[in-house]
PDB file of C-alpha atoms and ligand atoms in Angstrom:
ATOM      1  CA  MET A   1      -0.050   0.148   0.233  1.00 39.00           C
ATOM      2  CA  LYS A   2       1.886   3.131  -0.994  1.00 38.00           C
ATOM      3  CA  ILE A   3       1.029   6.420   0.867  1.00 38.00           C
ATOM      4  CA  SER A   4       1.271   8.296  -2.312  1.00 35.00           C
ATOM      5  CA  SER A   5      -1.671   6.700  -3.839  1.00 41.00           C
ATOM      6  CA  SER A   6      -3.429   5.635  -0.687  1.00 72.00           C
ATOM      7  CA  LYS A   7      -5.496   7.386   1.725  1.00 94.00           C
ATOM      8  CA  SER A   8      -4.196   5.136   4.386  1.00 97.00           C
ATOM      9  CA  LEU A   9      -0.526   4.592   6.070  1.00 97.00           C
ATOM     10  CA  LEU A  10      -0.919   0.310   6.166  1.00 97.00           C
ATOM     11  CA  ALA A  11       2.681  -0.447   6.206  1.00 97.00           C
ATOM     12  CA  LEU A  12       6.323   0.756   5.358  1.00 97.00           C
ATOM     13  CA  ARG A  13       7.124  -2.065   3.148  1.00 96.00           C
ATOM     14  CA  PHE A  14       5.633  -0.504  -0.132  1.00 91.00           C
ATOM     15  CA  LEU A  15       7.237   2.882   0.506  1.00 96.00           C
ATOM     16  CA  ASN A  16       9.969   4.061  -1.574  1.00 97.00           C
ATOM     17  CA  SER A  17      12.825   6.072  -0.103  1.00 98.00           C
ATOM     18  CA  GLU A  18      11.077   9.606  -1.275  1.00 97.00           C
ATOM     19  CA  GLN A  19       8.055   8.509   0.471  1.00 96.00           C
ATOM     20  CA  LEU A  20       9.465   7.474   3.803  1.00 98.00           C
ATOM     21  CA  LEU A  21      12.021  10.616   3.707  1.00 98.00           C
ATOM     22  CA  ARG A  22       9.380  13.243   2.857  1.00 97.00           C
ATOM     23  CA  LEU A  23       7.355  11.778   5.883  1.00 98.00           C
ATOM     24  CA  ILE A  24      10.658  12.054   7.837  1.00 98.00           C
ATOM     25  CA  ASN A  25      10.990  15.699   6.592  1.00 97.00           C
ATOM     26  CA  SER A  26       8.026  16.676   7.536  1.00 97.00           C
ATOM     27  CA  ALA A  27       8.435  15.523  10.945  1.00 98.00           C
ATOM     28  CA  LEU A  28      11.712  17.557  11.078  1.00 97.00           C
ATOM     29  CA  GLU A  29       9.945  20.559  10.018  1.00 96.00           C
ATOM     30  CA  LEU A  30       7.111  20.332  12.951  1.00 96.00           C
ATOM     31  CA  LYS A  31       9.724  19.696  15.472  1.00 96.00           C
ATOM     32  CA  LYS A  32      11.495  22.834  14.255  1.00 95.00           C
ATOM     33  CA  SER A  33       8.097  24.819  14.449  1.00 92.00           C
ATOM     34  CA  PHE A  34       7.185  23.527  17.511  1.00 87.00           C
ATOM     35  CA  THR A  35      10.637  24.511  19.201  1.00 86.00           C
ATOM     36  CA  GLU A  36       9.922  28.082  17.704  1.00 88.00           C
ATOM     37  CA  ASN A  37       6.574  28.194  19.005  1.00 86.00           C
ATOM     38  CA  GLN A  38       4.863  28.078  15.891  1.00 86.00           C
ATOM     39  CA  HIS A  39       2.000  25.571  16.546  1.00 83.00           C
ATOM     40  CA  PRO A  40       0.229  24.747  12.764  1.00 89.00           C
ATOM     41  CA  ARG A  41      -3.252  23.900  13.145  1.00 92.00           C
ATOM     42  CA  SER A  42      -3.801  21.360  10.032  1.00 94.00           C
ATOM     43  CA  LEU A  43      -6.126  19.056  11.780  1.00 97.00           C
ATOM     44  CA  SER A  44      -8.542  21.931  13.011  1.00 96.00           C
ATOM     45  CA  GLY A  45     -12.276  20.749  13.191  1.00 96.00           C
ATOM     46  CA  GLN A  46     -11.250  17.246  12.659  1.00 98.00           C
ATOM     47  CA  THR A  47     -12.136  14.072  14.783  1.00 98.00           C
ATOM     48  CA  ILE A  48      -9.791  11.191  14.773  1.00 98.00           C
ATOM     49  CA  LEU A  49     -11.156   7.449  16.331  1.00 98.00           C
ATOM     50  CA  ASN A  50      -8.515   5.502  18.073  1.00 98.00           C
ATOM     51  CA  LEU A  51      -9.258   1.984  17.871  1.00 98.00           C
ATOM     52  CA  PHE A  52      -7.188  -0.292  19.876  1.00 97.00           C
ATOM     53  CA  PHE A  53      -8.100  -3.931  20.269  1.00 96.00           C
ATOM     54  CA  GLU A  54      -4.904  -4.507  21.878  1.00 95.00           C
ATOM     55  CA  PRO A  55      -3.233  -2.783  25.179  1.00 94.00           C
ATOM     56  CA  SER A  56      -0.835   0.352  24.659  1.00 96.00           C
ATOM     57  CA  THR A  57       0.692   3.133  26.202  1.00 97.00           C
ATOM     58  CA  ARG A  58       3.048   4.988  24.282  1.00 98.00           C
ATOM     59  CA  THR A  59       1.099   4.547  20.528  1.00 98.00           C
ATOM     60  CA  ARG A  60      -2.444   5.507  21.752  1.00 98.00           C
ATOM     61  CA  VAL A  61      -1.382   8.168  23.808  1.00 98.00           C
ATOM     62  CA  SER A  62       0.995   9.771  21.264  1.00 98.00           C
ATOM     63  CA  PHE A  63      -1.717   9.541  18.200  1.00 98.00           C
ATOM     64  CA  GLU A  64      -4.051  11.553  20.411  1.00 98.00           C
ATOM     65  CA  THR A  65      -1.379  14.245  21.673  1.00 98.00           C
ATOM     66  CA  ALA A  66      -0.317  14.455  18.013  1.00 98.00           C
ATOM     67  CA  VAL A  67      -3.953  14.904  17.116  1.00 98.00           C
ATOM     68  CA  LYS A  68      -4.192  17.850  19.993  1.00 97.00           C
ATOM     69  CA  ARG A  69      -1.173  19.318  18.865  1.00 96.00           C
ATOM     70  CA  LEU A  70      -2.427  19.892  15.363  1.00 96.00           C
ATOM     71  CA  GLY A  71      -5.151  21.194  16.668  1.00 97.00           C
ATOM     72  CA  GLY A  72      -8.214  18.170  16.292  1.00 97.00           C
ATOM     73  CA  SER A  73      -9.691  16.328  18.686  1.00 98.00           C
ATOM     74  CA  SER A  74      -9.639  12.451  19.267  1.00 98.00           C
ATOM     75  CA  VAL A  75     -12.275   9.942  20.508  1.00 98.00           C
ATOM     76  CA  ALA A  76     -11.232   6.469  21.636  1.00 96.00           C
ATOM     77  CA  LEU A  77     -13.469   3.532  22.164  1.00 94.00           C
ATOM     78  CA  ASN A  78     -13.071   1.857  25.642  1.00 90.00           C
ATOM     79  CA  LEU A  79     -13.183  -1.789  24.445  1.00 89.00           C
ATOM     80  CA  GLU A  80     -13.827  -3.306  27.618  1.00 89.00           C
ATOM     81  CA  SER A  81     -17.229  -1.260  28.183  1.00 91.00           C
ATOM     82  CA  SER A  82     -17.843  -1.392  23.955  1.00 93.00           C
ATOM     83  CA  SER A  83     -20.361  -3.990  22.278  1.00 95.00           C
ATOM     84  CA  VAL A  84     -17.552  -6.140  20.893  1.00 94.00           C
ATOM     85  CA  LYS A  85     -18.025  -7.641  24.322  1.00 93.00           C
ATOM     86  CA  LYS A  86     -21.510  -8.623  23.264  1.00 95.00           C
ATOM     87  CA  GLY A  87     -20.544 -10.160  20.354  1.00 95.00           C
ATOM     88  CA  GLU A  88     -20.773  -7.486  17.764  1.00 96.00           C
ATOM     89  CA  THR A  89     -18.553  -8.205  14.825  1.00 96.00           C
ATOM     90  CA  LEU A  90     -15.440  -6.026  13.437  1.00 96.00           C
ATOM     91  CA  PHE A  91     -17.366  -5.046  10.396  1.00 97.00           C
ATOM     92  CA  ASP A  92     -20.269  -4.047  12.256  1.00 97.00           C
ATOM     93  CA  THR A  93     -18.274  -2.271  14.797  1.00 97.00           C
ATOM     94  CA  ILE A  94     -16.563  -0.197  12.119  1.00 97.00           C
ATOM     95  CA  LYS A  95     -19.450   0.541   9.774  1.00 98.00           C
ATOM     96  CA  ASN A  96     -21.607   1.703  13.036  1.00 98.00           C
ATOM     97  CA  LEU A  97     -18.584   4.039  14.444  1.00 97.00           C
ATOM     98  CA  ASP A  98     -17.957   5.123  10.807  1.00 97.00           C
ATOM     99  CA  ALA A  99     -21.519   6.205  10.630  1.00 98.00           C
ATOM    100  CA  MET A 100     -20.713   8.821  13.085  1.00 98.00           C
ATOM    101  CA  GLY A 101     -18.658  10.801  10.604  1.00 97.00           C
ATOM    102  CA  PHE A 102     -14.542  10.386  12.017  1.00 98.00           C
ATOM    103  CA  ASP A 103     -11.977  11.886   9.677  1.00 98.00           C
ATOM    104  CA  GLY A 104      -9.538   9.028  10.254  1.00 98.00           C
ATOM    105  CA  ILE A 105      -9.506   5.816  12.316  1.00 98.00           C
ATOM    106  CA  VAL A 106      -6.235   4.863  14.178  1.00 98.00           C
ATOM    107  CA  VAL A 107      -6.247   1.008  14.264  1.00 98.00           C
ATOM    108  CA  ARG A 108      -4.295  -1.584  16.454  1.00 98.00           C
ATOM    109  CA  HIS A 109      -5.270  -5.015  16.595  1.00 97.00           C
ATOM    110  CA  ARG A 110      -3.486  -8.722  17.448  1.00 95.00           C
ATOM    111  CA  HIS A 111      -4.547 -10.139  14.107  1.00 96.00           C
ATOM    112  CA  ALA A 112      -2.481  -8.990  10.920  1.00 97.00           C
ATOM    113  CA  GLY A 113      -4.489  -7.699   8.223  1.00 96.00           C
ATOM    114  CA  VAL A 114      -6.944  -5.587  10.207  1.00 96.00           C
ATOM    115  CA  PRO A 115      -6.030  -2.218   9.569  1.00 96.00           C
ATOM    116  CA  HIS A 116      -6.163  -3.472   5.661  1.00 96.00           C
ATOM    117  CA  PHE A 117      -9.762  -4.820   6.233  1.00 96.00           C
ATOM    118  CA  VAL A 118     -10.767  -1.288   7.605  1.00 96.00           C
ATOM    119  CA  ASP A 119      -9.087   0.830   4.820  1.00 96.00           C
ATOM    120  CA  ASN A 120     -11.013  -1.540   2.272  1.00 95.00           C
ATOM    121  CA  THR A 121     -14.448  -1.551   4.110  1.00 96.00           C
ATOM    122  CA  LEU A 122     -14.268   2.428   4.743  1.00 96.00           C
ATOM    123  CA  GLY A 123     -13.821   5.367   2.934  1.00 96.00           C
ATOM    124  CA  VAL A 124     -11.766   7.634   5.570  1.00 97.00           C
ATOM    125  CA  PRO A 125      -7.606   7.325   6.067  1.00 97.00           C
ATOM    126  CA  VAL A 126      -6.892   4.709   8.224  1.00 97.00           C
ATOM    127  CA  ILE A 127      -3.412   4.426  10.367  1.00 98.00           C
ATOM    128  CA  ASN A 128      -1.833   0.895  11.565  1.00 97.00           C
ATOM    129  CA  ALA A 129      -1.180   1.268  14.792  1.00 98.00           C
ATOM    130  CA  GLY A 130       0.231  -2.626  14.712  1.00 98.00           C
ATOM    131  CA  ASP A 131      -1.347  -5.298  13.455  1.00 97.00           C
ATOM    132  CA  GLY A 132      -0.186  -8.653  14.633  1.00 96.00           C
ATOM    133  CA  PHE A 133       3.392  -9.567  13.779  1.00 95.00           C
ATOM    134  CA  ASN A 134       2.836  -7.660  10.421  1.00 97.00           C
ATOM    135  CA  GLU A 135       3.956  -4.087  10.746  1.00 97.00           C
ATOM    136  CA  HIS A 136       4.006  -1.159  13.044  1.00 98.00           C
ATOM    137  CA  PRO A 137       4.701   1.717  10.548  1.00 98.00           C
ATOM    138  CA  SER A 138       4.636   4.616  12.672  1.00 98.00           C
ATOM    139  CA  GLN A 139       6.935   2.905  14.966  1.00 98.00           C
ATOM    140  CA  GLY A 140       9.340   2.048  12.587  1.00 98.00           C
ATOM    141  CA  LEU A 141       9.251   5.719  10.929  1.00 98.00           C
ATOM    142  CA  LEU A 142       9.913   7.198  14.370  1.00 98.00           C
ATOM    143  CA  ASP A 143      12.581   4.686  15.126  1.00 98.00           C
ATOM    144  CA  VAL A 144      14.673   5.550  11.671  1.00 98.00           C
ATOM    145  CA  PHE A 145      13.637   9.525  12.600  1.00 98.00           C
ATOM    146  CA  THR A 146      15.376   9.217  15.813  1.00 98.00           C
ATOM    147  CA  MET A 147      18.172   7.582  14.053  1.00 98.00           C
ATOM    148  CA  ILE A 148      18.522  10.042  11.636  1.00 98.00           C
ATOM    149  CA  GLU A 149      18.365  12.872  14.169  1.00 97.00           C
ATOM    150  CA  LYS A 150      21.240  11.467  16.172  1.00 98.00           C
ATOM    151  CA  GLN A 151      23.493  10.480  13.127  1.00 98.00           C
ATOM    152  CA  GLY A 152      22.570  12.366  10.450  1.00 98.00           C
ATOM    153  CA  THR A 153      21.545   9.426   8.269  1.00 98.00           C
ATOM    154  CA  VAL A 154      21.053   5.737   8.485  1.00 98.00           C
ATOM    155  CA  THR A 155      22.365   5.220   4.862  1.00 98.00           C
ATOM    156  CA  GLY A 156      25.489   2.789   5.106  1.00 98.00           C
ATOM    157  CA  LYS A 157      24.724   2.504   8.908  1.00 98.00           C
ATOM    158  CA  ASN A 158      24.691  -0.543  10.774  1.00 98.00           C
ATOM    159  CA  VAL A 159      21.991  -1.554  12.584  1.00 99.00           C
ATOM    160  CA  LEU A 160      21.358  -4.642  14.729  1.00 98.00           C
ATOM    161  CA  ILE A 161      17.717  -5.575  15.800  1.00 98.00           C
ATOM    162  CA  LEU A 162      18.376  -7.672  18.777  1.00 98.00           C
ATOM    163  CA  GLY A 163      15.585 -10.284  20.217  1.00 96.00           C
ATOM    164  CA  ASP A 164      12.321 -11.607  19.527  1.00 95.00           C
ATOM    165  CA  ILE A 165      12.348 -10.868  15.555  1.00 96.00           C
ATOM    166  CA  LEU A 166       9.561 -13.631  14.985  1.00 94.00           C
ATOM    167  CA  HIS A 167       6.648 -11.917  16.680  1.00 93.00           C
ATOM    168  CA  SER A 168       7.966  -8.650  16.300  1.00 96.00           C
ATOM    169  CA  ARG A 169       5.782  -5.926  14.117  1.00 97.00           C
ATOM    170  CA  VAL A 170       8.394  -3.599  15.372  1.00 98.00           C
ATOM    171  CA  ALA A 171      11.164  -5.423  14.120  1.00 98.00           C
ATOM    172  CA  ARG A 172       9.838  -5.899  10.232  1.00 98.00           C
ATOM    173  CA  SER A 173       8.878  -2.382  10.236  1.00 98.00           C
ATOM    174  CA  ASN A 174      12.094  -1.424  10.728  1.00 98.00           C
ATOM    175  CA  ILE A 175      13.974  -3.677   8.168  1.00 98.00           C
ATOM    176  CA  TRP A 176      11.519  -2.744   5.149  1.00 98.00           C
ATOM    177  CA  ALA A 177      12.187   1.076   5.936  1.00 98.00           C
ATOM    178  CA  LEU A 178      16.030   0.646   6.782  1.00 98.00           C
ATOM    179  CA  LYS A 179      16.750  -1.394   3.934  1.00 98.00           C
ATOM    180  CA  THR A 180      14.915   1.162   1.432  1.00 98.00           C
ATOM    181  CA  LEU A 181      17.087   3.886   3.121  1.00 98.00           C
ATOM    182  CA  GLY A 182      20.130   1.949   2.607  1.00 98.00           C
ATOM    183  CA  ALA A 183      21.105   0.991   6.184  1.00 98.00           C
ATOM    184  CA  ASN A 184      22.790  -2.253   6.853  1.00 98.00           C
ATOM    185  CA  VAL A 185      20.256  -4.497   9.019  1.00 98.00           C
ATOM    186  CA  PHE A 186      21.360  -7.086  11.105  1.00 98.00           C
ATOM    187  CA  VAL A 187      19.209  -9.374  13.465  1.00 98.00           C
ATOM    188  CA  ALA A 188      20.165 -11.549  16.808  1.00 98.00           C
ATOM    189  CA  GLY A 189      18.210 -13.789  18.767  1.00 96.00           C
ATOM    190  CA  PRO A 190      17.388 -17.175  19.721  1.00 94.00           C
ATOM    191  CA  PRO A 191      17.318 -19.454  16.800  1.00 95.00           C
ATOM    192  CA  THR A 192      13.520 -20.182  17.449  1.00 93.00           C
ATOM    193  CA  LEU A 193      12.767 -16.515  17.608  1.00 94.00           C
ATOM    194  CA  ILE A 194      14.336 -15.765  13.838  1.00 96.00           C
ATOM    195  CA  PRO A 195      11.877 -16.104  11.133  1.00 96.00           C
ATOM    196  CA  ALA A 196      12.679 -18.265   8.595  1.00 95.00           C
ATOM    197  CA  GLY A 197      13.504 -16.427   5.023  1.00 94.00           C
ATOM    198  CA  ILE A 198      14.266 -13.394   7.193  1.00 97.00           C
ATOM    199  CA  GLU A 199      17.388 -12.791   4.302  1.00 97.00           C
ATOM    200  CA  HIS A 200      14.730 -12.101   1.836  1.00 97.00           C
ATOM    201  CA  MET A 201      13.826  -8.937   3.525  1.00 97.00           C
ATOM    202  CA  GLY A 202      17.287  -7.926   3.199  1.00 97.00           C
ATOM    203  CA  ALA A 203      18.285  -8.702   6.802  1.00 98.00           C
ATOM    204  CA  ILE A 204      21.803 -10.610   7.790  1.00 98.00           C
ATOM    205  CA  VAL A 205      21.492 -12.886  10.631  1.00 98.00           C
ATOM    206  CA  VAL A 206      24.313 -12.751  13.355  1.00 97.00           C
ATOM    207  CA  PRO A 207      25.641 -15.958  14.457  1.00 94.00           C
ATOM    208  CA  ASP A 208      27.630 -14.535  17.174  1.00 96.00           C
ATOM    209  CA  LEU A 209      26.536 -11.375  18.970  1.00 97.00           C
ATOM    210  CA  ALA A 210      29.995 -10.500  20.620  1.00 96.00           C
ATOM    211  CA  LYS A 211      31.290 -10.753  17.250  1.00 97.00           C
ATOM    212  CA  ALA A 212      28.745  -8.153  15.715  1.00 98.00           C
ATOM    213  CA  ILE A 213      28.424  -5.628  18.471  1.00 98.00           C
ATOM    214  CA  PRO A 214      31.725  -3.795  17.985  1.00 98.00           C
ATOM    215  CA  HIS A 215      30.775  -2.743  14.368  1.00 98.00           C
ATOM    216  CA  MET A 216      27.117  -1.442  15.220  1.00 98.00           C
ATOM    217  CA  ASP A 217      26.016   2.137  14.820  1.00 98.00           C
ATOM    218  CA  PHE A 218      22.726   1.687  16.201  1.00 99.00           C
ATOM    219  CA  ILE A 219      21.188  -1.400  18.259  1.00 98.00           C
ATOM    220  CA  ASN A 220      17.598  -1.660  18.529  1.00 98.00           C
ATOM    221  CA  VAL A 221      16.273  -3.902  21.469  1.00 98.00           C
ATOM    222  CA  LEU A 222      13.136  -5.655  21.476  1.00 97.00           C
ATOM    223  CA  ARG A 223      10.977  -6.855  24.151  1.00 94.00           C
ATOM    224  CA  ILE A 224      10.839 -10.723  25.092  1.00 91.00           C
ATOM    225  CA  GLN A 225       7.352 -11.578  25.113  1.00 82.00           C
ATOM    226  CA  TYR A 226       6.188 -13.173  28.338  1.00 72.00           C
ATOM    227  CA  GLU A 227       3.007 -14.375  26.897  1.00 69.00           C
ATOM    228  CA  ARG A 228       4.844 -16.479  24.514  1.00 66.00           C
ATOM    229  CA  GLN A 229       7.574 -17.865  27.190  1.00 64.00           C
ATOM    230  CA  ASP A 230       5.362 -21.099  27.722  1.00 65.00           C
ATOM    231  CA  LEU A 231       5.668 -21.991  24.324  1.00 69.00           C
ATOM    232  CA  GLY A 232       9.286 -22.911  24.642  1.00 79.00           C
ATOM    233  CA  TYR A 233      11.092 -20.359  22.379  1.00 85.00           C
ATOM    234  CA  PHE A 234      13.855 -20.112  24.961  1.00 85.00           C
ATOM    235  CA  PRO A 235      14.835 -22.299  27.812  1.00 82.00           C
ATOM    236  CA  THR A 236      14.284 -19.741  30.543  1.00 86.00           C
ATOM    237  CA  VAL A 237      14.343 -15.983  31.159  1.00 88.00           C
ATOM    238  CA  ARG A 238      17.556 -16.124  33.194  1.00 90.00           C
ATOM    239  CA  GLU A 239      19.256 -18.170  30.034  1.00 91.00           C
ATOM    240  CA  TYR A 240      17.867 -15.529  27.619  1.00 92.00           C
ATOM    241  CA  ARG A 241      19.485 -12.857  29.398  1.00 94.00           C
ATOM    242  CA  ASP A 242      22.951 -14.447  30.034  1.00 95.00           C
ATOM    243  CA  ARG A 243      23.239 -15.031  25.860  1.00 95.00           C
ATOM    244  CA  PHE A 244      20.902 -12.114  24.719  1.00 96.00           C
ATOM    245  CA  GLY A 245      20.348  -9.440  27.143  1.00 97.00           C
ATOM    246  CA  LEU A 246      21.708  -5.966  26.482  1.00 98.00           C
ATOM    247  CA  THR A 247      24.308  -5.906  29.507  1.00 97.00           C
ATOM    248  CA  LEU A 248      26.979  -3.321  30.391  1.00 97.00           C
ATOM    249  CA  ASP A 249      29.351  -5.656  29.833  1.00 96.00           C
ATOM    250  CA  ARG A 250      28.420  -6.752  26.097  1.00 96.00           C
ATOM    251  CA  LEU A 251      28.018  -2.860  25.588  1.00 97.00           C
ATOM    252  CA  GLN A 252      31.586  -1.667  26.665  1.00 96.00           C
ATOM    253  CA  HIS A 253      32.649  -3.566  23.669  1.00 96.00           C
ATOM    254  CA  ALA A 254      30.582  -1.220  21.296  1.00 98.00           C
ATOM    255  CA  LYS A 255      31.258   2.040  19.094  1.00 98.00           C
ATOM    256  CA  PRO A 256      31.377   4.772  21.503  1.00 98.00           C
ATOM    257  CA  THR A 257      29.116   6.566  19.331  1.00 98.00           C
ATOM    258  CA  VAL A 258      26.384   3.664  19.284  1.00 98.00           C
ATOM    259  CA  ASN A 259      22.703   4.504  20.006  1.00 98.00           C
ATOM    260  CA  ILE A 260      20.449   1.916  21.750  1.00 98.00           C
ATOM    261  CA  LEU A 261      16.708   2.091  21.257  1.00 98.00           C
ATOM    262  CA  HIS A 262      14.116   0.094  22.825  1.00 98.00           C
ATOM    263  CA  PRO A 263      10.204   0.508  21.267  1.00 98.00           C
ATOM    264  CA  GLY A 264       8.986  -0.403  25.038  1.00 97.00           C
ATOM    265  CA  PRO A 265       7.815  -1.473  27.219  1.00 96.00           C
ATOM    266  CA  ILE A 266      10.887  -2.490  28.856  1.00 96.00           C
ATOM    267  CA  ASN A 267      11.824  -5.946  30.382  1.00 95.00           C
ATOM    268  CA  ARG A 268      14.772  -4.268  32.560  1.00 96.00           C
ATOM    269  CA  GLY A 269      17.234  -6.976  33.750  1.00 95.00           C
ATOM    270  CA  ILE A 270      15.933  -9.200  30.722  1.00 94.00           C
ATOM    271  CA  GLU A 271      16.272  -8.067  27.360  1.00 96.00           C
ATOM    272  CA  ILE A 272      17.923  -4.807  28.134  1.00 98.00           C
ATOM    273  CA  ASP A 273      19.709  -4.254  31.834  1.00 97.00           C
ATOM    274  CA  SER A 274      18.864  -1.107  33.574  1.00 98.00           C
ATOM    275  CA  ASP A 275      22.290   0.581  33.384  1.00 97.00           C
ATOM    276  CA  VAL A 276      22.143   0.012  29.618  1.00 98.00           C
ATOM    277  CA  ALA A 277      18.637   1.711  29.219  1.00 98.00           C
ATOM    278  CA  ASP A 278      19.435   4.487  31.368  1.00 98.00           C
ATOM    279  CA  GLY A 279      22.898   5.009  30.337  1.00 97.00           C
ATOM    280  CA  PRO A 280      24.527   7.591  28.335  1.00 98.00           C
ATOM    281  CA  HIS A 281      23.709   5.727  24.858  1.00 98.00           C
ATOM    282  CA  ASN A 282      20.304   5.188  25.216  1.00 98.00           C
ATOM    283  CA  VAL A 283      17.994   7.550  23.261  1.00 98.00           C
ATOM    284  CA  ILE A 284      14.556   5.615  24.253  1.00 98.00           C
ATOM    285  CA  LEU A 285      12.809   8.489  25.664  1.00 98.00           C
ATOM    286  CA  ASP A 286      13.633  10.298  21.984  1.00 98.00           C
ATOM    287  CA  GLN A 287      11.899   7.940  20.749  1.00 98.00           C
ATOM    288  CA  VAL A 288       9.069   8.213  22.817  1.00 98.00           C
ATOM    289  CA  ALA A 289       9.158  12.236  22.362  1.00 98.00           C
ATOM    290  CA  ASN A 290       9.674  11.838  18.315  1.00 98.00           C
ATOM    291  CA  GLY A 291       6.923   9.703  18.499  1.00 98.00           C
ATOM    292  CA  VAL A 292       4.335  12.458  18.750  1.00 98.00           C
ATOM    293  CA  ILE A 293       6.205  14.330  15.888  1.00 98.00           C
ATOM    294  CA  VAL A 294       6.074  11.631  13.745  1.00 98.00           C
ATOM    295  CA  ARG A 295       2.762  10.730  14.067  1.00 98.00           C
ATOM    296  CA  MET A 296       1.579  14.488  13.669  1.00 98.00           C
ATOM    297  CA  ALA A 297       3.612  14.230  10.481  1.00 98.00           C
ATOM    298  CA  ILE A 298       1.818  11.008   9.312  1.00 98.00           C
ATOM    299  CA  LEU A 299      -1.481  12.521  10.355  1.00 98.00           C
ATOM    300  CA  GLN A 300      -0.884  15.820   8.821  1.00 97.00           C
ATOM    301  CA  GLN A 301       0.139  14.252   5.469  1.00 96.00           C
ATOM    302  CA  LEU A 302      -3.216  11.960   5.351  1.00 97.00           C
ATOM    303  CA  LEU A 303      -5.989  14.091   6.494  1.00 95.00           C
ATOM    304  CA  SER A 304      -4.620  17.700   6.379  1.00 85.00           C
ATOM    305  CA  LYS A 305      -7.033  19.443   3.979  1.00 67.00           C
ATOM    306  CA  GLY A 306      -5.221  21.097   1.245  1.00 48.00           C
ATOM    307  CA  GLY A 307      -2.149  19.442   3.256  1.00 43.00           C
ATOM    308  CA  THR A 308       1.138  17.923   2.209  1.00 38.00           C
ATOM    309  CA  ALA A 309       0.535  14.607   0.729  1.00 38.00           C
TER     310      ALA A 309
HETATM  311  N1  LIG B 401       5.934   0.890  21.133  1.00 66.69           N
HETATM  312  C1  LIG B 401       4.765   0.414  21.453  1.00 66.69           C
HETATM  313  O1  LIG B 401       3.919   0.349  20.466  1.00 66.69           O
HETATM  314  O2  LIG B 401       4.499   1.023  22.448  1.00 66.69           O
HETATM  315  P1  LIG B 401       2.813   0.662  23.168  1.00 66.69           P
HETATM  316  O3  LIG B 401       2.454  -0.935  22.947  1.00 66.69           O
HETATM  317  O4  LIG B 401       2.847   1.100  24.667  1.00 66.69           O
HETATM  318  O5  LIG B 401       1.720   1.605  22.172  1.00 66.69           O
END
């Protein structure tokens, strides 16, 4: 789904470098405007529906904040008290909500493809806020934006994505965008959590984490999903930390300029130690702050009347 030929942002997979850079440059301009206390009101009079069928802290609140900062308003469906609990189908839920006249919809769902279904069913722009193991395009964009902000470019840079790649929509959105922009992308984690065929996405599987770390410009650490631990992907959480956790000891061998990213939520002491997560190389809260800016750029491009699309 190409953002330039579509009303929606469903994935980074099919965006070309020009489309990715247009969004990133638009976010850079917005960040500059807000620093200079200039507040564009490009969503004035528009209302966005937040439809989160899965828990979220960062994505949901940052979309709400982004809409508010652009002069629009948001409404969120509280799933627990909604008629979904009475068995209303997804189709009927979205058709009924759409009848109320929202200007755009932000959707997160545990099943891959739900945002595409909403996009095909409704006439308004849809933003994928994470669908199953497929993609999390706004997270991928804010990660790349943060990398570019910190080191000027991702082209030719070495980026390691570390952890549970198999279940990670963040990893997939990162890989598609980073490869399109000319980065060298590496993945590491337990072999059971590296999807078969990952090399077809352009990522290189790292067999030895210790040997790879000194060459990396960025390390993006992924959350270990406790809910999947019983499925036997790795023997114990302790062994996971011993083999793949980003510890201070491992980081001592990294470039002095390395930046450490994590999409959150963090499991401190498991995939990343606190002294790394809070240490001088981390840009984790920069990612969160940039998430608002990048989501403003996405909303503005898709929804602004006479906007930038
Ligand atoms: N990174 C991310 O998607 O965080 P949330 O699940 O809190 O939105």
